[in-house]
XYZ file of C-alpha atoms in Angstrom:
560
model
C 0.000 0.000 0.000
C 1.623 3.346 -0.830
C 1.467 6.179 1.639
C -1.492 8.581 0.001
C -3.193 5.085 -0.144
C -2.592 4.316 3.538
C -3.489 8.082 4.344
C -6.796 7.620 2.813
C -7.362 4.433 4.655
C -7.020 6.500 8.269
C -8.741 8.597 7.277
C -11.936 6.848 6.019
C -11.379 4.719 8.899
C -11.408 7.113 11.607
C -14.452 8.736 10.101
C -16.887 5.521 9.949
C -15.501 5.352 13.425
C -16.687 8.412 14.615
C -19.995 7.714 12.274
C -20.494 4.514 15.511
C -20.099 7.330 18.126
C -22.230 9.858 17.235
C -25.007 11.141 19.638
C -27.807 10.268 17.651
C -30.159 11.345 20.692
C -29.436 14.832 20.625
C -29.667 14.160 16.389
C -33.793 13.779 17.223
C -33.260 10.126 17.561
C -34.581 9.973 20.983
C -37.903 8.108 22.373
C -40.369 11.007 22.234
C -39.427 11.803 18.456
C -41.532 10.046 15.844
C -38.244 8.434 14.778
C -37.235 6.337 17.494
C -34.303 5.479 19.124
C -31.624 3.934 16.879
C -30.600 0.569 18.298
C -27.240 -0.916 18.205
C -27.469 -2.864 14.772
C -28.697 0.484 12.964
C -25.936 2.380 14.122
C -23.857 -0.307 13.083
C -25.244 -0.361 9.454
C -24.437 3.203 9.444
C -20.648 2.848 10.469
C -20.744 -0.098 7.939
C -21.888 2.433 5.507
C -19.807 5.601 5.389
C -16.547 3.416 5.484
C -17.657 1.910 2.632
C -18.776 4.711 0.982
C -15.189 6.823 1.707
C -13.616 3.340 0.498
C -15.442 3.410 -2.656
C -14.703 7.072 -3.188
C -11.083 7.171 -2.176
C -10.139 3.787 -3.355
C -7.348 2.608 -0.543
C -8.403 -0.737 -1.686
C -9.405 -2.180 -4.842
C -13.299 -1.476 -4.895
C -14.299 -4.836 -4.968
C -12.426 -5.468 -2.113
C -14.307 -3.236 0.321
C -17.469 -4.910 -0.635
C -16.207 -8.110 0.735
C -15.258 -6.019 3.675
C -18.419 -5.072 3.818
C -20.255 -8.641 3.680
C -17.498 -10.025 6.450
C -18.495 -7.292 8.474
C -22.228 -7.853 8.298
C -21.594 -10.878 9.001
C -19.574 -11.242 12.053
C -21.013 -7.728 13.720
C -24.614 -7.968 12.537
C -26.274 -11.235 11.859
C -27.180 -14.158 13.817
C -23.485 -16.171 13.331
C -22.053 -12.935 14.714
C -19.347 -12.941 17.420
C -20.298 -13.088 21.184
C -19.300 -9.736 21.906
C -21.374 -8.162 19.195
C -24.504 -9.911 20.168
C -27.397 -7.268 20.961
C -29.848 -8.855 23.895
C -33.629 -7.809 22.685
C -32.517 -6.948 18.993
C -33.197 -9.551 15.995
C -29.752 -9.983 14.177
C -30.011 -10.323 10.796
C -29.955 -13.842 9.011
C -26.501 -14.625 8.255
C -28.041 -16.468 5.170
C -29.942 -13.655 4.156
C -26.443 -11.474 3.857
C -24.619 -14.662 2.273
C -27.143 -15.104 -0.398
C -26.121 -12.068 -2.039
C -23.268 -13.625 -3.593
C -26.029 -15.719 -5.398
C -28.623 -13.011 -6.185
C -30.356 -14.022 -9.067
C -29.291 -10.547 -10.528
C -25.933 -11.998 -10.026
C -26.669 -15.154 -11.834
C -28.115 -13.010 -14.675
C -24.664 -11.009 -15.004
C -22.651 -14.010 -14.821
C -24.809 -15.563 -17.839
C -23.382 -12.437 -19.849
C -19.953 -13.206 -18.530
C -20.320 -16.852 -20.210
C -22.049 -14.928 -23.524
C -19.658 -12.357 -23.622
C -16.870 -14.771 -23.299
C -17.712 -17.206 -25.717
C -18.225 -14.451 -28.465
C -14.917 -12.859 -27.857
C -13.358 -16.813 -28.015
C -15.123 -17.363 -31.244
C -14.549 -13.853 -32.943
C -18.393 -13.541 -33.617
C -18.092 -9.994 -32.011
C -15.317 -9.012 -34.860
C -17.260 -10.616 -38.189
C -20.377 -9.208 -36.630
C -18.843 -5.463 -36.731
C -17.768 -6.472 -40.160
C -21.191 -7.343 -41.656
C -23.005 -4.478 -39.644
C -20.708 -1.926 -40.521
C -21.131 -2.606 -44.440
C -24.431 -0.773 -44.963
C -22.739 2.501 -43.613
C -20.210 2.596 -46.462
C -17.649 5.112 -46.649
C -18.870 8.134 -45.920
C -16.786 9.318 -42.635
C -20.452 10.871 -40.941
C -22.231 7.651 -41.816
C -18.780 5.138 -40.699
C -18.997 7.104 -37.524
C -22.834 6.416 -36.715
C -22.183 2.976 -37.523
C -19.227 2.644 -35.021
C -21.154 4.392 -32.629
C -24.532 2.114 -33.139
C -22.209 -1.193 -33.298
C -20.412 -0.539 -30.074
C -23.912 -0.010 -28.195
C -25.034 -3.401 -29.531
C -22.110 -4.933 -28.167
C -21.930 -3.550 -25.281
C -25.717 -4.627 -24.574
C -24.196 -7.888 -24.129
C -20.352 -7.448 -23.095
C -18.616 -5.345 -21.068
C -18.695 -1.691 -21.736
C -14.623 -1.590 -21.145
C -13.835 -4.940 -23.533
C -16.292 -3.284 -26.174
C -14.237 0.031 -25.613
C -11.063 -1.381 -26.327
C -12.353 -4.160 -29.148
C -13.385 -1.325 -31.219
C -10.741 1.066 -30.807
C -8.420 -1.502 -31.886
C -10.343 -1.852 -34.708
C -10.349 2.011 -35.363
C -6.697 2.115 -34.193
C -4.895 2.279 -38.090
C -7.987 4.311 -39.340
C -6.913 6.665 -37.172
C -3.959 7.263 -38.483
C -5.096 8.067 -41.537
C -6.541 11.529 -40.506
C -4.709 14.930 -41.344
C -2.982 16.243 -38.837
C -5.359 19.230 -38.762
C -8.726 16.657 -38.989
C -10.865 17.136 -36.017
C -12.576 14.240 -37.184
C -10.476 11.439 -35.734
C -11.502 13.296 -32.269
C -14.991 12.439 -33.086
C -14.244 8.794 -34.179
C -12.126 7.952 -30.899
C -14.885 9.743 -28.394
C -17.449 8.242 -30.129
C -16.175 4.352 -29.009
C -16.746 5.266 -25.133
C -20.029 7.079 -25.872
C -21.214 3.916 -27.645
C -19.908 2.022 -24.953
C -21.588 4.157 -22.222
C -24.580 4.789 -23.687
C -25.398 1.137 -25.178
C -25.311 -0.524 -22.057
C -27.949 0.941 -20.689
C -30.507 -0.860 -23.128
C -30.323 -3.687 -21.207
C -30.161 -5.232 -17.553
C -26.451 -7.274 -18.208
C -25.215 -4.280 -20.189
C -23.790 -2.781 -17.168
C -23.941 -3.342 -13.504
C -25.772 -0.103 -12.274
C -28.889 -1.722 -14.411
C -28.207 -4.622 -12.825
C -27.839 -3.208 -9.058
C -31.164 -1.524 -9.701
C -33.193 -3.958 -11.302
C -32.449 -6.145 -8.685
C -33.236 -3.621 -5.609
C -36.647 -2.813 -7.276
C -37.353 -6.768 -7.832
C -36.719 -7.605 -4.670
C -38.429 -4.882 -2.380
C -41.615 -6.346 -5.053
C -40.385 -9.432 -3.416
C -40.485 -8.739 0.228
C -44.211 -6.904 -0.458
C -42.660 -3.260 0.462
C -43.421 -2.308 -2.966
C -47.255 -1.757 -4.262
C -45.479 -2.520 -8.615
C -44.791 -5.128 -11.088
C -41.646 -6.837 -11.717
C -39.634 -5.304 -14.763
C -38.809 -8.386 -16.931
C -35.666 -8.437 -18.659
C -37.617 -7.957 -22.307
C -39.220 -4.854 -20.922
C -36.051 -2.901 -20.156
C -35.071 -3.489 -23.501
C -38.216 -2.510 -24.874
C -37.763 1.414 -23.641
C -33.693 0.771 -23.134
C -32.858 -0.211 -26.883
C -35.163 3.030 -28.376
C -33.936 5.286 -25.281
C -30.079 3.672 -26.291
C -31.004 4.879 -30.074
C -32.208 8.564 -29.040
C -28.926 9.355 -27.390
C -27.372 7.793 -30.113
C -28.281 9.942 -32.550
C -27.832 13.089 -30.333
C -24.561 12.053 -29.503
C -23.717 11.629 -33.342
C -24.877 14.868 -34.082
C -23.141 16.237 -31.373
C -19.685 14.685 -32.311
C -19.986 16.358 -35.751
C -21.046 20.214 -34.477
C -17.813 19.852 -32.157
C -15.301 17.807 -34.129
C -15.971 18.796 -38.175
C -14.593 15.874 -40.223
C -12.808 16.536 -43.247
C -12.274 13.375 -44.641
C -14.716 12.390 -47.512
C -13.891 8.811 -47.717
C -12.615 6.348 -45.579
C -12.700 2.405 -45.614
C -12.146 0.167 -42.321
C -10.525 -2.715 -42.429
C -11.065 -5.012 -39.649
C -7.999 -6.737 -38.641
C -8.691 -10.450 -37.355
C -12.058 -10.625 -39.132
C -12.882 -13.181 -41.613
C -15.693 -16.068 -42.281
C -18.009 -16.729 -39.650
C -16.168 -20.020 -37.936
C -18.637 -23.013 -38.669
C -16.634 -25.116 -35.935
C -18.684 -27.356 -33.733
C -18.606 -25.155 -30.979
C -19.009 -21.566 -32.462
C -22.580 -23.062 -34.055
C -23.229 -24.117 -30.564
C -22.308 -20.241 -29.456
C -24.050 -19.043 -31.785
C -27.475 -20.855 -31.549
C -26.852 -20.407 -27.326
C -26.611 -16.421 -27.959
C -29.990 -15.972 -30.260
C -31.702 -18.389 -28.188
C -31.152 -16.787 -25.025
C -32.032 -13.349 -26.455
C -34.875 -14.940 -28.085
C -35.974 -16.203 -24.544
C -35.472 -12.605 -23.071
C -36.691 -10.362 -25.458
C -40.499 -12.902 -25.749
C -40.562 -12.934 -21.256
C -41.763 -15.034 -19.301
C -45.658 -14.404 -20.060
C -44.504 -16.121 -23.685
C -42.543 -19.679 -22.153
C -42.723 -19.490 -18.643
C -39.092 -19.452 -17.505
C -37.574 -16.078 -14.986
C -35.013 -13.968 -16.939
C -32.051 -14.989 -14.460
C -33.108 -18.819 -15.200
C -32.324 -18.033 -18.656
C -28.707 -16.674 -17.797
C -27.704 -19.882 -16.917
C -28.490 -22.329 -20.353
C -25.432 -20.775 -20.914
C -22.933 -21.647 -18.468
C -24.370 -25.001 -18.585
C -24.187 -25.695 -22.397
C -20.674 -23.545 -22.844
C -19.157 -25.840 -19.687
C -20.580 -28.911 -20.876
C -19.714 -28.328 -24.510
C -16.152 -27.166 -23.992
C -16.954 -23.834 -25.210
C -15.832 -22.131 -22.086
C -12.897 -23.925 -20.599
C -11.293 -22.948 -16.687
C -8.906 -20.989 -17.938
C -11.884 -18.767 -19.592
C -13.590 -19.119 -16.210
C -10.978 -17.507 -14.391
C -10.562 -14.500 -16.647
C -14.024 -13.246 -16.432
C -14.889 -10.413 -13.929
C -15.360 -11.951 -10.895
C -14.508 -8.769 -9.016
C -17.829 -6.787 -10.756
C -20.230 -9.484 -9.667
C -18.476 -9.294 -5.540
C -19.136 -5.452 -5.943
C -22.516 -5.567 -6.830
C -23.029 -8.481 -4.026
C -21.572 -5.546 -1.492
C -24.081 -3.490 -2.667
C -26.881 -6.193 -1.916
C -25.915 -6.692 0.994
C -26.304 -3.070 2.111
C -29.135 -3.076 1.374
C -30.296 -6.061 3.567
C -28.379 -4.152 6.159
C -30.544 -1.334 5.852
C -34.141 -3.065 5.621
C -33.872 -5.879 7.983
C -32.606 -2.930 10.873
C -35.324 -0.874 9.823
C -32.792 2.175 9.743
C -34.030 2.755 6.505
C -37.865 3.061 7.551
C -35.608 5.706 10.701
C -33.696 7.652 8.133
C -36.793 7.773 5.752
C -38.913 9.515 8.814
C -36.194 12.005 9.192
C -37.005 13.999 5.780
C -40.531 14.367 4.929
C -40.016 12.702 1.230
C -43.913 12.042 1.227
C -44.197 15.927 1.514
C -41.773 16.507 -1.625
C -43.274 17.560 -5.063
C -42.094 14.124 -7.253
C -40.809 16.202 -10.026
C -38.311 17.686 -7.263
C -37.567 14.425 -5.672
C -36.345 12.607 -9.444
C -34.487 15.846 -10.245
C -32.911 15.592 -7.233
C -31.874 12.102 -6.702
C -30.601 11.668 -10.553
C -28.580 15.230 -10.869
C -26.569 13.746 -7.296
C -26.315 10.602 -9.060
C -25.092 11.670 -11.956
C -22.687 14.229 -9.978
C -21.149 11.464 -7.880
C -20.900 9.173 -11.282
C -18.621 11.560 -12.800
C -15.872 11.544 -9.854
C -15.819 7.897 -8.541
C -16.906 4.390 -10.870
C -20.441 3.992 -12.425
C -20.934 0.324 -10.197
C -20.071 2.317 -7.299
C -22.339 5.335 -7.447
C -25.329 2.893 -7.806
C -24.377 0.351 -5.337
C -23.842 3.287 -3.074
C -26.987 5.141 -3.785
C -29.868 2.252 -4.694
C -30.588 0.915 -1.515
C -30.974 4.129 -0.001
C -33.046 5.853 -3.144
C -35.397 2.687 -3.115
C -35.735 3.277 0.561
C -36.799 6.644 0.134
C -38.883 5.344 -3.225
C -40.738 3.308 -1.136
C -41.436 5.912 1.425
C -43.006 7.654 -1.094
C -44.157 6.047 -4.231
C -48.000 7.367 -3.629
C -46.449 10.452 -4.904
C -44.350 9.075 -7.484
C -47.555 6.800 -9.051
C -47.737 9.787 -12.081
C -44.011 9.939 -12.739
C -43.558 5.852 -13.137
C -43.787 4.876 -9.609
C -40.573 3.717 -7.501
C -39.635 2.013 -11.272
C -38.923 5.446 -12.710
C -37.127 6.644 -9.607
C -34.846 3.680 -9.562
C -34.189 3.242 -13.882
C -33.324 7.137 -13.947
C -31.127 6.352 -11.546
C -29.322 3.362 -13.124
C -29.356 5.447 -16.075
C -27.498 8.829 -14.512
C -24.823 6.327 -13.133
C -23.678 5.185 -16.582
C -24.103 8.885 -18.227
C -21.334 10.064 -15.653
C -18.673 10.071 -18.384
C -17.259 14.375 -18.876
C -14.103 13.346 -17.709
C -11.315 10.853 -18.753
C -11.368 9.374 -15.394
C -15.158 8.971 -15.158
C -15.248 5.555 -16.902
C -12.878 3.238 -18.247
C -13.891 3.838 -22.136
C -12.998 6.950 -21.411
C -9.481 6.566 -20.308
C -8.796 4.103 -22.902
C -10.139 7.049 -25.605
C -7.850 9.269 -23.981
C -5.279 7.042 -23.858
C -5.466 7.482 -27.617
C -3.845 10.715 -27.934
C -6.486 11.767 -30.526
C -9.442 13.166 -28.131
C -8.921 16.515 -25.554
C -9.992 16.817 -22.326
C -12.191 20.013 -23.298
C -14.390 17.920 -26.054
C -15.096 15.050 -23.473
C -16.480 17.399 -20.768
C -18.504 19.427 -22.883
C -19.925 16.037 -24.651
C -20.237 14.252 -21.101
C -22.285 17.121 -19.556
C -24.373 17.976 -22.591
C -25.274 13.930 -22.708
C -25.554 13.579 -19.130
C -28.236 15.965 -19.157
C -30.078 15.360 -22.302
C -30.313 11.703 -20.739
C -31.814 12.632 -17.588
C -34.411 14.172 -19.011
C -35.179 12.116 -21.894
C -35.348 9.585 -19.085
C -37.572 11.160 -16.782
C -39.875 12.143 -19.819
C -40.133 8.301 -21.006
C -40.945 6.997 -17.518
C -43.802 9.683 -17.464
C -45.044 8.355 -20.648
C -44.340 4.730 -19.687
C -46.867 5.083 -17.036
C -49.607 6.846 -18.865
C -50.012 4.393 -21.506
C -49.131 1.644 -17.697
C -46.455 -0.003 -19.972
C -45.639 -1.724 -16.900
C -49.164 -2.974 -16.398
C -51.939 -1.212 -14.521
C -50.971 0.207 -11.162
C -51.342 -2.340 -8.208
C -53.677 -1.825 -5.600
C -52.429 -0.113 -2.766
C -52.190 -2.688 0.503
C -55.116 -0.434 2.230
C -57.246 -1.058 -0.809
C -56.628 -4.762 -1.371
C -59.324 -6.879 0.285
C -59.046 -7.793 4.021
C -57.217 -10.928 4.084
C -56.120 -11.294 7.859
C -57.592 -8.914 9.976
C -61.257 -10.613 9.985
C -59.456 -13.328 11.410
C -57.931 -11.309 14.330
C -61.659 -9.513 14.861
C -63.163 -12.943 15.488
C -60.663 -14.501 17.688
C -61.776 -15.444 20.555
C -64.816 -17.088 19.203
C -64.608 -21.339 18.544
C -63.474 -23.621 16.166
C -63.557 -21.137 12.941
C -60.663 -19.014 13.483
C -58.265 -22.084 13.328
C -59.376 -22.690 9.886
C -59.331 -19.113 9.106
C -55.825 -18.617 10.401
C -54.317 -21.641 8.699
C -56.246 -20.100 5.486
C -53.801 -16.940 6.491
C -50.918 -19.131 7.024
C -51.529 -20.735 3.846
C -51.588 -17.570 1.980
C -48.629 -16.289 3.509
C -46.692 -19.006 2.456
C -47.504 -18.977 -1.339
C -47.859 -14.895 -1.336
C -44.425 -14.506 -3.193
C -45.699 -16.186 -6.235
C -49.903 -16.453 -5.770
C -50.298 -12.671 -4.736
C -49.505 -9.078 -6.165
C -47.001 -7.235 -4.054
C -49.455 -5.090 -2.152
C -51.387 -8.467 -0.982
C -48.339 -9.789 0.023
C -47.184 -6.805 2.192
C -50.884 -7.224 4.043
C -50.507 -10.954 4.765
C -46.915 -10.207 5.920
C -47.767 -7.613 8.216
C -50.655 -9.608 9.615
C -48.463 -13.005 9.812
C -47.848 -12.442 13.681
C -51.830 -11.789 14.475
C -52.437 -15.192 12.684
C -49.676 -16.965 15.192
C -51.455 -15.864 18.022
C -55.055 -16.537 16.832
C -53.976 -19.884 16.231
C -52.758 -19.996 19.757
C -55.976 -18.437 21.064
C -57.896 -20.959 19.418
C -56.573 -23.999 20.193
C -58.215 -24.172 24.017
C -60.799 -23.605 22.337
C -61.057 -26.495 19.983
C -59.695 -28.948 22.305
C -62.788 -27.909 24.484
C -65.055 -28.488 21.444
């Protein structure tokens, strides 16, 4: 560890320290404030929090790394399997389980099943014949070449990382470049426009890059748990608004390129080194029917043939491993590190719901109170802020679980703008449009890293884009939910029919309410897949009056 390194480390250290020894009391936390006193494992969560936030923005450690830190942690401080001296008498710990399962989040599965795709393409050069066929139609006009590059590298990076799509195609553009006149701005344009492909085409859909990912998977699962009156987002309706959102920016982007960087060039003709005929070997037809059949599968949902998004991420890693296709060696070169960052995240945000310090921190502001317009403005200019100055992944995994918190708080308000959905995908979608600087995203440094682009060119494009995103995305959510794209609202838990609480009103009367109970019981037990998310929420809140009506009513029977 060098010494600004180790500086940083006391630092953040020392501060998430004194985060564990604040006087939250004299803060308003106190027993006659509405918000409660903060107990032990909430203030914990919090000290857990800002070191891993100052960690993630200061980068001592690799940034994987702290979100192991932060799991280990959790784990031995927080949960039931925690250490003797960190046991809390008259506080439930959370379920070690619960914070270990996040390394197998099914939004973890789903990014690993891109790992294998991604992979297997790269092995088999499909990515390199495919920018060969797709760039034909744009012939040689320099404008048009550019578009193409730009439209090419957002497919790709749909499906592959944004960094190995970043520095796939610039090695592809690497001898075009050359070709400019000294005094060309174009070959500016050409090498910017790889990272803004890059950035910009993952977001269209939820494996093209991890903030998706992170928030896709925070919105499923508070759906999940019944905090959240919505419908799941399936993995072929993010692409459904992504891909045309991804095509929008596109365009502006292009446009954009050319008003800054004028290209001089009329004519220009790529040649793709390494590219060839499609390889008809055994196993690249088997990669290549895997990758349009899982697409296929994604794109038609689950309504169509029955089988969850993340399911589908893994026919790949079984076919490729049983096929050959994928071999260890491939195994251990794929990013391991992104998927034990966004498990970090995850686990976060158990931290923060099974405390209930995100229900404390939630009462602190009055969110319910905010105009919604104000509250997405808000929470997607600071994410879009912080994306600039520390890693995309990051920024989300730092800012989801709190944002959904606050979502949730609110999302009467929020029913016009998209609901909690809208809050949460603008979000995702700020974190990857953090790219004005060469240090906001690796594309970017590997386009600087070029020579051929200026620092001046990327901030102005960065900012103008980051912008023009938010509020193309904020106006698509709003239109989204007119037209209830993501099916018609859900009925809020105070609306849904009583399912419980007769059962608690008739109690202490004979042999019915143990058949009534049960009936509760029953419910509970299939609400995560029988009952909408509002339903569920009810049932779960009334679990514990159905335990003790059962207990009620057994004298009762046995006296019968």
């Amino acid at each position: 560890m060098t010494k600004a390194k180790f500086i940083k480390f006391i630092i953040a250290s020392i501060l998430a320290i004194v985060a564990l020894y604040l006087p939250y009391e004299s803060l308003g936390f106190d027993a006659a404030s509405p918000m409660g006193i903060l107990n032990p494992l909430e203030i914990r969560v919090i000290g857990v929090f800002v070191m891993a936030a100052l960690f993630w923005i200061l980068q001592p450690f690799p940034i994987w790394s702290t979100s192991m830190l932060v799991i280990v942690l959790m784990i031995i401080t927080m949960s039931d399997s925690a250490l003797s001296p960190f046991r809390v008498d008259g506080v439930t710990m959370i379920s070690h389980k619960s914070v270990m399962a996040t390394f197998a989040n099914p939004i973890i599965m789903l990014f690993l099943g891109g790992f294998f795709l991604a992979a297997a393409a790269t092995k088999y050069k499909l990515d390199l014949n495919l920018a060969r066929v797709l760039l034909k139609p744009f012939g040689k006009n320099p404008k048009f070449v550019l578009l193409g590059l730009m439209l090419i590298t957002a497919v790709f990076s749909m499906f592959m990382s944004n960094t190995a799509t970043a520095a796939m195609m610039l090695a592809i553009l690497a001898p075009v470049l050359k070709l400019f006149d000294e005094d060309d701005r174009g070959k500016a344009a050409f090498a910017l426009a790889i990272p803004l492909g890059a950035n910009i085409g993952g977001m269209g859909t939820p494996i093209g890059t991890p903030p998706n990912a992170i928030a896709l998977g925070a919105l499923n699962d508070a759906i999940a748990r019944g905090d959240l009156a919505a419908n799941p987002v399936s993995f072929g309706q993010w692409m459904a608004f992504g891909v045309p959102y991804v095509i929008i920016l596109m365009v502006i982007a292009w446009v954009l390129l050319m008003k800054i960087y004028p290209i001089k060039m009329k004519q220009m003709v790529l040649n793709i080194e390494g590219a060839g005929k499609f390889d008809t070997s055994p196993k690249a037809i088997i990669v290549y029917i895997t990758f349009v059949l899982c697409v296929l599968l994604w794109v038609t949902g689950k309504g169509v043939h029955g089988i969850n998004d993340n399911a589908i991420a893994m026919i790949p890693m079984a076919v490729f491993a049983l096929t050959g296709v994928i071999t260890k060696k491939d195994l251990n070169e794929m990013s391991w590190d992104v998927l034990w960052l966004v498990a970090g995240g995850f686990a976060l945000g158990v931290g923060l719901n099974a405390t209930g310090l995100a229900a404390h921190l939630i009462k602190t502001i009055p969110f319910a109170s905010w105009s919604p317009i104000a509250l997405m403005v808000g929470c997607g200019i600071i994410c879009l802020f912080m994306a600039n100055f520390m890693s995309h992944t990051s920024t989300a995994t730092l800012l989801v679980p709190i944002l959904c918190a606050v979502g949730i708080a609110c999302q009467d308000n929020l029913t016009g703008l998209g609901g909690v959905t809208a809050l949460l995908v603008s979000v995702a979608f700020a974190s990857s449009l953090g790219m004005s600087m060469p240090i906001s995203t690796p594309p970017n440094a590997l386009a600087h890293a070029t020579g051929y682009t200026d620092t001046k060119g990327m901030a102005i494009t960065g900012v103008v884009m980051g912008l023009l995103g938010l509020v193309l995305s904020w106006v698509m959510m709003i239109i989204l939910a007119k037209v209830q794209f993501f099916g018609a609202p859900v009925v809020k838990p105070t609306e849904a029919a009583p399912v419980a609480a007769p059962v608690a009103a008739e109690a202490p009367a004979a042999a019915a309410p143990v058949a009534e109970s049960a009936a509760v019981e029953s419910a509970v037990a299939d609400s995560t897949v029988a009952l909408p998310a509002d339903s569920a929420a009810t049932v779960a809140a009334e679990a514990p009056k159905a335990e003790e009506v059962k207990a009620e009513a057994a004298p009762a029977e046995a006296a019968k």
